[in-house]
Each structure stands twice: as structure tokens, then as C-alpha cells.
Amino acid sequence: MGSGAAAGSVRTRYLVYFQYLGTDFNGVAAVRGAQRAIGVQNYLEEAAERLNSVVPVKLTISSRTDAGVHALSNAAHLDVQRRSGQPPFSPEVLAKALNTHLRHPAIRVLQAFRVPSDFHARYSATSRTYLYRLATGCPQPDQLSVFEQNRCWALRADSLDVAAMQEAAQHLLGTHDFSAFQSAGSPTTSSVRTLRRASVSPDLPSPFVLPQESRRLRFWSLEFESQSFLYRQVRRMTAVLVAVGLGALTPAQVKMILESRDPLGRHQTRVAPAHGLFLKSVLYGGHGDLATGNPAWAQWDYQPDDFSPETRGPKAGGLE
């Protein structure tokens, strides 16, 4: 997979999938310095320290999410350089080790793969899908189940004009300059993106809502797929589509907003709350199909002391 600087040592690159509830974090990216805020990456890299790599492990995150945004499946690559004579960790051992040493219950490593040394978690991605959850029939914040709080955008309205939202979403499909849906601070030089899918649909009733409340509360899902998105593009598109669903905008106005390329226009300042957004999937050629996989780490009996400072790596029985 690649040679390290130390004689005889081997550097191996891994693609790691992980998920998290974003409520407690200042986004997924690591927060450096003495700030009190902390990112998901901080915890993952802290767990990776226990791998005892010759070179400290740093993660390269595929998709950066803001504070409060969740991920059903995000991805990152990392390099582990073992000492001379020690074979690379199997992906199953790596995933199990990271989960064992993670110190936050809202983060979980899903699976790991060995990838070529030139693989890049951000630039090699071929598809990213975001899910946004809405709830209607919630005039007051305390009328939403505590199990759904911070996991959807609770709207006061009793219903949404889904047909109008679907019509408006069609105007966003395809290749466009999405400047009108971009927030300031985006590092990209081009605002042209190709939106492959934009769907609006009723969601299944929440299992966390009491039967007597289920007649009032309804849930809705918006999904967006593209190879990449601009900063806060999904939350801005969601806010505009919700405005259509509430009757504040028409589908034709959404087309006008898109064509204006003006992020500071009258209707473009709306941004949907972070807590309703989930990064659903990141896909790569040959990787990313977790649904058909059979993670072997679930069958491997990992012991925490297998990575003790004395042993400098897993015991022989734990390697493939």
C-alpha cells in the first residue's frame, strides 16, 4: 500500500465509514487549539492514537458537516504506519479497535476498507446523498416527542403542499450555477453543480410518537444527491422548498431564484435548521455498498489490551 519513511515500516491507507448524532459537536471537522468546542474528528483521531502508528494518524474527511448536522454514513481516509516487521491491520481489526477506543457514545465506526495510497476520501467520492426530515402539526416545541427533538425541523403548519414542492424540486435538477443557494464561506472556486436527484415524499410514522399524537404529527423526507454540494446548499434548497410547501413561494419563483445566481436575494436568506439534516451516504467506485457487506469485525473477539503500549500492536491471534 505504500512505504513509510522508517526503514522496513509499511504505511497502509484505509477508507473508514462512520456515523454520528451531530447534536453535541461543533461539526465533523476537528477543532484545533484550546477552544472548548470539539468535532467528531477529534474523537476519531484520539481513538486512532491507540493504534500506535509510527506517524500520528490524521483523518481526511469526505464530507464536512456543520454543528448539529448528523450522519448516517460519512467517510474518511487515514494512514497507519506500523513498526518494522509488523503486518498491516486488517480492516476488521482497525474498525473494531477504533470503536473500542471511541470515547463518545454518539459516534460509531461502521466499516473499513484497505484502499490504494493515492485514494482520497473527499475527491474520489462519486456520489453524496443528504436526507432532510420535516415534521408538521407542531405549533409548539414541546409538542414534539423528546426522541425526535434535534432530529427533524418541526413546523407549525398542519400540512405541506407536496405536489408543489415536487414541482419546484424539478427546477433544481441537472447542472446549474447554484450560487443562489450558497452561503458565504464556501472554499470552492466554482458554484456549478449537478443535482442528480431531489425528492420530496411523505415519511413513515415515527415509532417514537405516541398513538394519540400520530394523527396530528406527520413526517416528510427530502433527499438530494450530487457528487458534491456547495456550503449549506442542501439547507438553503430545503428552506426554499418548504416555503413552497407552505404557500409562501411558487415553483416558478424557485426557478427564478436559481437563475438569479444571487445568494443575498430576498428569499435566499432562509436556511433550514441544521438538526434536521442527515448525510445519508457517500459512495465510491468499488466501495461504499455497506448494505450488501458482511462486516467481519462483528465476529472478531477484540480485547482492549490488545493495543497496550507494551505490545505496540494487536496480538498475533488478532491478525489475518
Short mmCIF file of C-alpha atoms in Angstrom, two decimals:
data_model
loop_
_atom_site.label_atom_id
_atom_site.label_comp_id
_atom_site.label_asym_id
_atom_site.label_seq_id
_atom_site.Cartn_x
_atom_site.Cartn_y
_atom_site.Cartn_z
CA MET A 1 0.00 0.00 0.00
CA GLY A 2 2.96 2.32 0.28
CA SER A 3 6.30 2.62 2.04
CA GLY A 4 6.87 4.70 5.14
CA ALA A 5 9.91 6.78 5.89
CA ALA A 6 11.11 4.40 8.60
CA ALA A 7 13.15 1.52 7.19
CA GLY A 8 11.04 -1.60 6.84
CA SER A 9 7.84 0.02 8.06
CA VAL A 10 4.69 -0.15 5.96
CA ARG A 11 2.11 2.58 5.57
CA THR A 12 -1.42 1.42 4.79
CA ARG A 13 -4.32 3.63 3.77
CA TYR A 14 -7.86 2.82 4.89
CA LEU A 15 -11.29 4.12 3.97
CA VAL A 16 -13.44 4.27 7.10
CA TYR A 17 -17.20 4.77 7.25
CA PHE A 18 -18.66 6.23 10.44
CA GLN A 19 -21.90 7.71 11.74
CA TYR A 20 -22.80 10.22 14.42
CA LEU A 21 -25.53 12.28 16.03
CA GLY A 22 -24.30 15.81 15.50
CA THR A 23 -26.07 17.47 18.43
CA ASP A 24 -23.05 17.53 20.75
CA PHE A 25 -20.43 18.51 18.18
CA ASN A 26 -19.15 21.65 16.51
CA GLY A 27 -19.41 19.84 13.18
CA VAL A 28 -17.46 16.84 11.94
CA ALA A 29 -14.12 18.61 11.37
CA ALA A 30 -11.56 18.65 14.15
CA VAL A 31 -11.31 21.77 16.27
CA ARG A 32 -7.66 22.59 16.90
CA GLY A 33 -6.22 24.64 19.73
CA ALA A 34 -7.60 25.43 23.17
CA GLN A 35 -11.21 26.03 22.14
CA ARG A 36 -13.91 24.32 24.16
CA ALA A 37 -15.80 23.26 21.02
CA ILE A 38 -14.96 19.85 19.63
CA GLY A 39 -15.59 17.98 16.38
CA VAL A 40 -16.30 14.34 15.58
CA GLN A 41 -12.84 14.12 14.00
CA ASN A 42 -11.22 14.95 17.36
CA TYR A 43 -12.69 11.82 18.92
CA LEU A 44 -11.85 9.60 15.94
CA GLU A 45 -8.22 10.76 15.91
CA GLU A 46 -7.99 10.30 19.66
CA ALA A 47 -9.14 6.69 19.23
CA ALA A 48 -6.66 6.26 16.38
CA GLU A 49 -3.79 7.19 18.71
CA ARG A 50 -4.23 3.77 20.31
CA LEU A 51 -3.21 2.14 17.03
CA ASN A 52 0.37 3.21 17.84
CA SER A 53 1.20 4.29 14.32
CA VAL A 54 4.81 5.39 13.71
CA VAL A 55 3.39 8.61 12.25
CA PRO A 56 0.39 10.16 14.06
CA VAL A 57 -2.89 9.30 12.37
CA LYS A 58 -4.81 12.20 10.80
CA LEU A 59 -8.17 11.72 9.14
CA THR A 60 -9.17 13.30 5.83
CA ILE A 61 -12.94 13.71 5.96
CA SER A 62 -15.05 13.14 2.87
CA SER A 63 -17.94 15.48 3.67
CA ARG A 64 -17.74 18.31 6.17
CA THR A 65 -20.95 18.81 8.12
CA ASP A 66 -21.87 21.78 10.30
CA ALA A 67 -22.63 21.85 14.01
CA GLY A 68 -25.83 19.95 14.72
CA VAL A 69 -25.88 18.05 11.40
CA HIS A 70 -26.00 14.25 11.67
CA ALA A 71 -24.55 11.48 9.51
CA LEU A 72 -25.96 8.04 8.85
CA SER A 73 -22.75 7.37 6.96
CA ASN A 74 -19.82 9.73 6.45
CA ALA A 75 -16.36 8.62 5.33
CA ALA A 76 -12.69 9.43 5.81
CA HIS A 77 -9.32 8.04 4.83
CA LEU A 78 -6.41 7.58 7.18
CA ASP A 79 -2.87 6.19 7.03
CA VAL A 80 -1.47 3.80 9.61
CA GLN A 81 2.26 3.17 9.58
CA ARG A 82 3.25 0.16 11.64
CA ARG A 83 6.69 -0.57 13.01
CA SER A 84 9.18 -2.67 11.09
CA GLY A 85 8.18 -6.32 10.89
CA GLN A 86 4.55 -5.74 11.86
CA PRO A 87 1.96 -6.52 9.17
CA PRO A 88 -0.84 -4.04 8.40
CA PHE A 89 -4.02 -4.26 10.42
CA SER A 90 -6.89 -5.97 8.69
CA PRO A 91 -9.82 -3.60 8.05
CA GLU A 92 -11.90 -5.60 10.51
CA VAL A 93 -9.34 -5.18 13.29
CA LEU A 94 -8.98 -1.48 12.55
CA ALA A 95 -12.74 -0.81 12.72
CA LYS A 96 -13.12 -2.81 15.93
CA ALA A 97 -10.17 -1.05 17.55
CA LEU A 98 -11.48 2.41 16.72
CA ASN A 99 -14.92 1.58 18.14
CA THR A 100 -13.37 0.18 21.30
CA HIS A 101 -11.42 3.36 22.00
CA LEU A 102 -14.03 5.92 20.93
CA ARG A 103 -14.95 8.00 23.98
CA HIS A 104 -18.25 9.43 22.75
CA PRO A 105 -21.41 7.28 22.53
CA ALA A 106 -22.83 9.33 19.63
CA ILE A 107 -20.09 8.16 17.20
CA ARG A 108 -19.76 4.68 15.68
CA VAL A 109 -17.39 3.28 13.06
CA LEU A 110 -19.36 1.21 10.56
CA GLN A 111 -16.74 -0.47 8.39
CA ALA A 112 -13.24 -0.07 6.98
CA PHE A 113 -11.55 -0.96 3.68
CA ARG A 114 -7.93 -1.01 2.53
CA VAL A 115 -7.53 1.37 -0.40
CA PRO A 116 -4.66 2.44 -2.69
CA SER A 117 -2.20 5.01 -1.35
CA ASP A 118 -3.49 7.66 -3.80
CA PHE A 119 -7.14 7.22 -2.76
CA HIS A 120 -8.72 10.42 -1.41
CA ALA A 121 -11.90 10.32 0.68
CA ARG A 122 -13.07 13.73 -0.50
CA TYR A 123 -12.03 13.87 -4.14
CA SER A 124 -12.63 10.20 -5.02
CA ALA A 125 -16.29 10.27 -3.98
CA THR A 126 -18.70 9.73 -6.87
CA SER A 127 -21.97 10.41 -5.02
CA ARG A 128 -23.22 12.07 -1.84
CA THR A 129 -26.81 11.90 -0.62
CA TYR A 130 -28.37 14.09 2.05
CA LEU A 131 -31.66 13.46 3.82
CA TYR A 132 -33.68 16.25 5.44
CA ARG A 133 -36.51 15.37 7.85
CA LEU A 134 -39.55 17.57 8.46
CA ALA A 135 -42.44 17.29 10.92
CA THR A 136 -45.77 19.10 10.50
CA GLY A 137 -48.51 19.68 13.07
CA CYS A 138 -46.22 21.01 15.77
CA PRO A 139 -47.36 24.51 16.85
CA GLN A 140 -45.23 24.43 20.00
CA PRO A 141 -41.73 22.93 20.50
CA ASP A 142 -42.94 20.88 23.47
CA GLN A 143 -45.45 19.09 21.23
CA LEU A 144 -42.68 17.13 19.55
CA SER A 145 -41.54 13.85 21.09
CA VAL A 146 -38.31 14.18 23.04
CA PHE A 147 -36.97 11.32 20.93
CA GLU A 148 -37.47 13.36 17.75
CA GLN A 149 -36.09 16.66 19.03
CA ASN A 150 -32.89 17.70 17.26
CA ARG A 151 -33.64 15.10 14.56
CA CYS A 152 -36.15 16.99 12.40
CA TRP A 153 -37.42 20.50 11.62
CA ALA A 154 -40.74 20.88 13.46
CA LEU A 155 -43.17 23.09 11.53
CA ARG A 156 -46.30 24.74 12.92
CA ALA A 157 -48.30 24.08 9.78
CA ASP A 158 -50.62 21.06 9.73
CA SER A 159 -49.64 20.05 6.19
CA LEU A 160 -47.45 20.80 3.18
CA ASP A 161 -48.29 21.14 -0.50
CA VAL A 162 -46.06 18.26 -1.51
CA ALA A 163 -47.09 18.38 -5.17
CA ALA A 164 -45.91 21.99 -5.39
CA MET A 165 -42.67 21.11 -3.61
CA GLN A 166 -42.06 18.27 -6.06
CA GLU A 167 -42.70 20.59 -8.99
CA ALA A 168 -40.28 23.14 -7.57
CA ALA A 169 -37.63 20.48 -6.96
CA GLN A 170 -37.70 19.61 -10.67
CA HIS A 171 -36.34 23.07 -11.46
CA LEU A 172 -33.25 22.29 -9.37
CA LEU A 173 -32.37 19.05 -11.14
CA GLY A 174 -29.48 18.98 -13.59
CA THR A 175 -26.36 21.08 -13.99
CA HIS A 176 -26.69 24.69 -12.84
CA ASP A 177 -24.84 27.52 -11.20
CA PHE A 178 -26.17 27.17 -7.63
CA SER A 179 -24.76 30.49 -6.39
CA ALA A 180 -28.20 31.49 -5.13
CA PHE A 181 -28.13 28.55 -2.70
CA GLN A 182 -24.58 29.03 -1.44
CA SER A 183 -23.67 30.52 1.93
CA ALA A 184 -20.67 32.78 2.40
CA GLY A 185 -17.51 30.99 3.41
CA SER A 186 -17.53 28.32 0.72
CA PRO A 187 -13.95 27.34 -0.21
CA THR A 188 -14.85 26.28 -3.74
CA THR A 189 -13.94 28.32 -6.83
CA SER A 190 -16.89 27.13 -8.92
CA SER A 191 -20.55 27.16 -7.92
CA VAL A 192 -21.65 24.88 -10.79
CA ARG A 193 -23.00 21.56 -9.56
CA THR A 194 -25.08 18.71 -11.00
CA LEU A 195 -28.06 17.74 -8.86
CA ARG A 196 -28.97 14.17 -9.82
CA ARG A 197 -31.92 13.70 -7.51
CA ALA A 198 -34.23 15.94 -5.49
CA SER A 199 -37.22 14.17 -3.95
CA VAL A 200 -39.99 15.16 -1.54
CA SER A 201 -42.13 12.43 -0.04
CA PRO A 202 -44.25 11.53 3.00
CA ASP A 203 -42.24 9.60 5.58
CA LEU A 204 -43.30 6.65 7.67
CA PRO A 205 -44.89 7.46 11.04
CA SER A 206 -42.27 7.85 13.72
CA PRO A 207 -42.08 4.92 16.16
CA PHE A 208 -41.23 7.48 18.85
CA VAL A 209 -44.58 9.29 18.63
CA LEU A 210 -47.47 8.21 20.85
CA PRO A 211 -50.56 6.85 19.05
CA GLN A 212 -52.75 9.75 20.20
CA GLU A 213 -50.23 12.20 18.69
CA SER A 214 -49.68 10.39 15.40
CA ARG A 215 -52.92 11.83 13.94
CA ARG A 216 -51.54 15.33 14.43
CA LEU A 217 -47.86 14.85 13.66
CA ARG A 218 -46.75 13.88 10.16
CA PHE A 219 -43.22 13.39 8.90
CA TRP A 220 -41.70 14.17 5.50
CA SER A 221 -38.37 13.44 3.82
CA LEU A 222 -36.38 15.44 1.30
CA GLU A 223 -33.42 13.76 -0.40
CA PHE A 224 -30.74 15.32 -2.57
CA GLU A 225 -27.98 13.53 -4.48
CA SER A 226 -24.94 15.03 -6.19
CA GLN A 227 -21.25 14.32 -6.48
CA SER A 228 -20.66 17.36 -4.29
CA PHE A 229 -22.55 20.28 -2.79
CA LEU A 230 -21.82 23.91 -2.04
CA TYR A 231 -21.62 25.17 1.53
CA ARG A 232 -25.12 24.92 3.07
CA GLN A 233 -26.63 24.29 -0.36
CA VAL A 234 -28.89 21.49 0.88
CA ARG A 235 -30.22 23.51 3.83
CA ARG A 236 -30.91 26.51 1.60
CA MET A 237 -32.68 24.40 -1.04
CA THR A 238 -34.71 22.77 1.74
CA ALA A 239 -35.76 26.13 3.17
CA VAL A 240 -36.97 27.34 -0.24
CA LEU A 241 -38.87 24.10 -0.92
CA VAL A 242 -40.53 24.30 2.50
CA ALA A 243 -41.56 27.88 1.66
CA VAL A 244 -43.22 26.46 -1.45
CA GLY A 245 -44.93 23.79 0.62
CA LEU A 246 -46.29 26.46 2.95
CA GLY A 247 -47.53 28.62 0.08
CA ALA A 248 -45.05 31.45 0.62
CA LEU A 249 -43.34 30.80 -2.74
CA THR A 250 -44.42 29.27 -6.06
CA PRO A 251 -42.48 26.65 -8.03
CA ALA A 252 -41.89 29.28 -10.74
CA GLN A 253 -40.23 31.54 -8.17
CA VAL A 254 -37.80 28.76 -7.28
CA LYS A 255 -36.70 28.69 -10.91
CA MET A 256 -36.25 32.47 -10.80
CA ILE A 257 -34.20 32.23 -7.60
CA LEU A 258 -31.93 29.62 -9.17
CA GLU A 259 -31.43 31.69 -12.31
CA SER A 260 -30.73 34.87 -10.32
CA ARG A 261 -27.44 33.41 -9.00
CA ASP A 262 -27.84 35.86 -6.13
CA PRO A 263 -27.22 34.40 -2.66
CA LEU A 264 -28.36 37.63 -0.99
CA GLY A 265 -31.77 37.86 -2.64
CA ARG A 266 -34.98 38.36 -0.72
CA HIS A 267 -35.89 34.68 -0.48
CA GLN A 268 -32.39 33.18 -0.46
CA THR A 269 -31.51 34.19 3.10
CA ARG A 270 -33.55 31.32 4.51
CA VAL A 271 -31.53 28.40 5.84
CA ALA A 272 -33.19 25.28 7.25
CA PRO A 273 -32.05 24.32 10.77
CA ALA A 274 -29.02 22.07 10.98
CA HIS A 275 -30.63 19.48 13.23
CA GLY A 276 -32.98 18.17 10.54
CA LEU A 277 -30.16 17.28 8.14
CA PHE A 278 -28.51 13.88 7.79
CA LEU A 279 -25.65 12.91 5.49
CA LYS A 280 -27.12 9.63 4.27
CA SER A 281 -24.36 8.15 2.14
CA VAL A 282 -21.01 8.72 0.43
CA LEU A 283 -20.24 6.38 -2.46
CA TYR A 284 -17.06 5.46 -4.29
CA GLY A 285 -16.31 3.23 -7.24
CA GLY A 286 -15.91 -0.23 -5.76
CA HIS A 287 -16.58 0.91 -2.19
CA GLY A 288 -19.49 2.21 -0.20
CA ASP A 289 -22.07 -0.55 -0.55
CA LEU A 290 -22.45 -1.32 3.13
CA ALA A 291 -25.87 -2.86 2.65
CA THR A 292 -24.51 -5.96 0.93
CA GLY A 293 -21.43 -6.32 3.10
CA ASN A 294 -20.95 -8.74 5.94
CA PRO A 295 -18.70 -6.90 8.41
CA ALA A 296 -16.32 -9.49 9.80
CA TRP A 297 -15.37 -7.30 12.75
CA ALA A 298 -18.68 -8.27 14.37
CA GLN A 299 -17.32 -11.81 14.68
CA TRP A 300 -13.83 -10.92 15.92
CA ASP A 301 -13.22 -11.04 19.66
CA TYR A 302 -11.25 -7.85 20.22
CA GLN A 303 -9.82 -7.15 23.67
CA PRO A 304 -8.89 -3.59 24.74
CA ASP A 305 -5.46 -4.60 26.00
CA ASP A 306 -4.54 -5.93 22.55
CA PHE A 307 -3.29 -2.39 21.82
CA SER A 308 -1.48 -1.79 25.09
CA PRO A 309 1.73 0.33 24.96
CA GLU A 310 3.78 -2.73 25.80
CA THR A 311 2.66 -4.79 22.82
CA ARG A 312 2.67 -1.92 20.29
CA GLY A 313 0.01 -3.60 18.19
CA PRO A 314 -2.54 -6.43 18.20
CA LYS A 315 -1.63 -9.87 19.42
CA ALA A 316 -0.78 -12.38 16.74
CA GLY A 317 -4.11 -14.17 17.10
CA GLY A 318 -5.98 -10.98 16.17
CA LEU A 319 -4.42 -10.58 12.71
CA GLU A 320 -5.40 -12.11 9.42
#
